[in-house]
Coordinates of C-alpha atoms in Angstrom, one line a residue:
X41 CA -47.3 -33.0 5.3
X42 CA -46.6 -34.2 8.8
X43 CA -47.7 -30.7 10.1
X44 CA -51.0 -31.3 8.4
X45 CA -51.4 -34.6 10.2
X46 CA -50.4 -33.1 13.5
X47 CA -53.0 -30.3 13.1
X48 CA -55.7 -32.9 12.1
X49 CA -54.8 -35.1 15.1
X50 CA -55.0 -32.1 17.4
X51 CA -58.2 -31.0 15.8
X52 CA -56.8 -27.5 15.1
X53 CA -55.8 -25.7 11.9
X54 CA -52.2 -25.9 10.6
X55 CA -52.0 -22.1 11.3
X56 CA -52.7 -22.8 15.0
X57 CA -49.9 -25.3 15.1
X58 CA -47.5 -22.8 13.6
X59 CA -48.7 -20.1 16.0
X60 CA -47.5 -22.3 18.8
X61 CA -44.4 -23.8 17.1
X62 CA -42.5 -21.9 14.4
X63 CA -41.5 -25.1 12.6
X64 CA -41.1 -28.8 12.8
X65 CA -37.9 -28.6 14.8
X66 CA -39.5 -26.5 17.5
X67 CA -42.5 -28.9 17.6
X68 CA -40.2 -31.9 17.8
X69 CA -38.2 -30.2 20.6
X70 CA -41.5 -29.7 22.5
X71 CA -42.5 -33.3 22.0
X72 CA -39.2 -34.5 23.3
X73 CA -39.4 -32.2 26.3
X74 CA -42.9 -33.6 27.1
X75 CA -41.6 -37.1 26.7
X76 CA -38.6 -36.3 28.9
X77 CA -40.9 -34.7 31.5
X78 CA -43.2 -37.7 31.5
X79 CA -40.3 -39.9 32.8
X80 CA -40.0 -37.6 35.8
X81 CA -43.7 -37.3 36.8
X82 CA -44.4 -37.4 40.5
X83 CA -41.8 -37.8 43.2
X84 CA -39.3 -40.5 42.6
X85 CA -39.1 -43.1 45.3
X86 CA -36.0 -42.2 47.2
X87 CA -33.8 -44.8 48.9
X88 CA -34.8 -45.4 52.5
X89 CA -32.6 -47.2 55.0
X90 CA -35.7 -48.2 57.1
X91 CA -37.5 -50.0 54.2
X92 CA -36.6 -53.4 52.9
X93 CA -34.7 -53.3 49.6
X94 CA -37.2 -55.7 47.9
X95 CA -40.1 -53.4 48.7
X96 CA -38.3 -50.4 47.4
X97 CA -37.2 -52.1 44.2
X98 CA -40.7 -53.3 43.6
X99 CA -42.0 -49.7 44.0
X100 CA -39.4 -48.5 41.5
X101 CA -40.2 -51.2 39.0
X102 CA -43.9 -50.7 39.3
X103 CA -43.5 -47.0 38.6
X104 CA -41.4 -47.7 35.5
X105 CA -43.9 -50.4 34.2
X106 CA -46.8 -48.0 34.6
X107 CA -44.9 -45.3 32.6
X108 CA -44.0 -47.8 29.9
X109 CA -47.6 -48.9 29.6
X110 CA -49.0 -45.4 29.6
X111 CA -50.7 -44.7 26.2
X112 CA -49.8 -41.0 26.2
X113 CA -46.1 -41.9 26.9
X114 CA -46.1 -44.5 24.2
X115 CA -47.7 -42.1 21.6
X116 CA -45.0 -39.5 22.3
X117 CA -42.3 -42.2 22.1
X118 CA -43.6 -43.3 18.7
X119 CA -43.5 -39.7 17.4
X120 CA -40.0 -39.2 18.8
X121 CA -38.7 -42.4 17.3
X122 CA -40.3 -41.7 14.0
X123 CA -38.8 -38.2 13.8
X124 CA -35.4 -39.5 14.9
X125 CA -35.4 -42.1 12.1
X126 CA -35.8 -39.3 9.5
X127 CA -33.1 -37.1 11.0
X128 CA -29.8 -38.6 12.2
X129 CA -29.0 -35.2 13.9
X130 CA -32.2 -35.5 16.0
X131 CA -31.3 -39.1 16.9
X132 CA -27.8 -38.0 18.0
X133 CA -29.2 -35.1 20.0
X134 CA -31.6 -37.5 21.7
X135 CA -28.9 -40.0 22.6
X136 CA -26.7 -37.2 24.0
X137 CA -29.5 -35.8 26.1
X138 CA -30.4 -39.3 27.4
X139 CA -26.8 -39.8 28.4
X140 CA -26.8 -36.6 30.5
X141 CA -29.6 -37.7 32.7
X142 CA -29.3 -40.3 35.4
X143 CA -32.4 -42.4 35.8
X144 CA -34.3 -42.8 39.1
X145 CA -33.2 -46.4 39.4
X146 CA -29.5 -45.5 39.0
X147 CA -29.8 -42.7 41.7
X148 CA -31.5 -45.3 44.0
X149 CA -28.7 -47.9 43.4
X150 CA -26.0 -45.3 44.0
X151 CA -27.7 -44.2 47.3
X152 CA -28.2 -47.7 48.5
X153 CA -24.6 -48.6 47.7
X154 CA -23.3 -45.5 49.5
X155 CA -25.4 -46.6 52.5
X156 CA -23.7 -50.1 52.4
X157 CA -26.9 -52.0 51.6
X158 CA -25.8 -52.9 48.0
X159 CA -22.4 -53.9 46.7
X160 CA -22.0 -52.7 43.2
X161 CA -19.1 -51.6 41.1
X162 CA -21.2 -50.0 38.3
X163 CA -24.5 -48.5 39.5
X164 CA -25.6 -47.7 35.9
X165 CA -25.1 -51.3 34.8
X166 CA -26.8 -52.6 38.0
X167 CA -29.8 -50.3 37.5
X168 CA -30.3 -51.5 34.0

């Protein structure tokens, strides 16, 4: 089973996995939480009126690219995607949860627009 593979990958017994997670759903929720938390590591570069926009955008993009290239993040993403494929309910929950959270770039665009440094009608679209 997948729990056997998880235990083998973690180099622990299946019993140890179940001691920490009562079932696959709880394990999947923990994996998603870890993946979610990984996107928020460190302090997000906040908009600064005294720093050129280009410099700030490059810092935001650099941070995002480092995250997307991080092997631990990619491994978690693969697990989450694989699990979501097998459960439409999980996929729906993931999409809803992603929709509730505003990404760092969107927050930055909103703040820069509010300060009059950017002219945007849709900060979410502009951030993507």
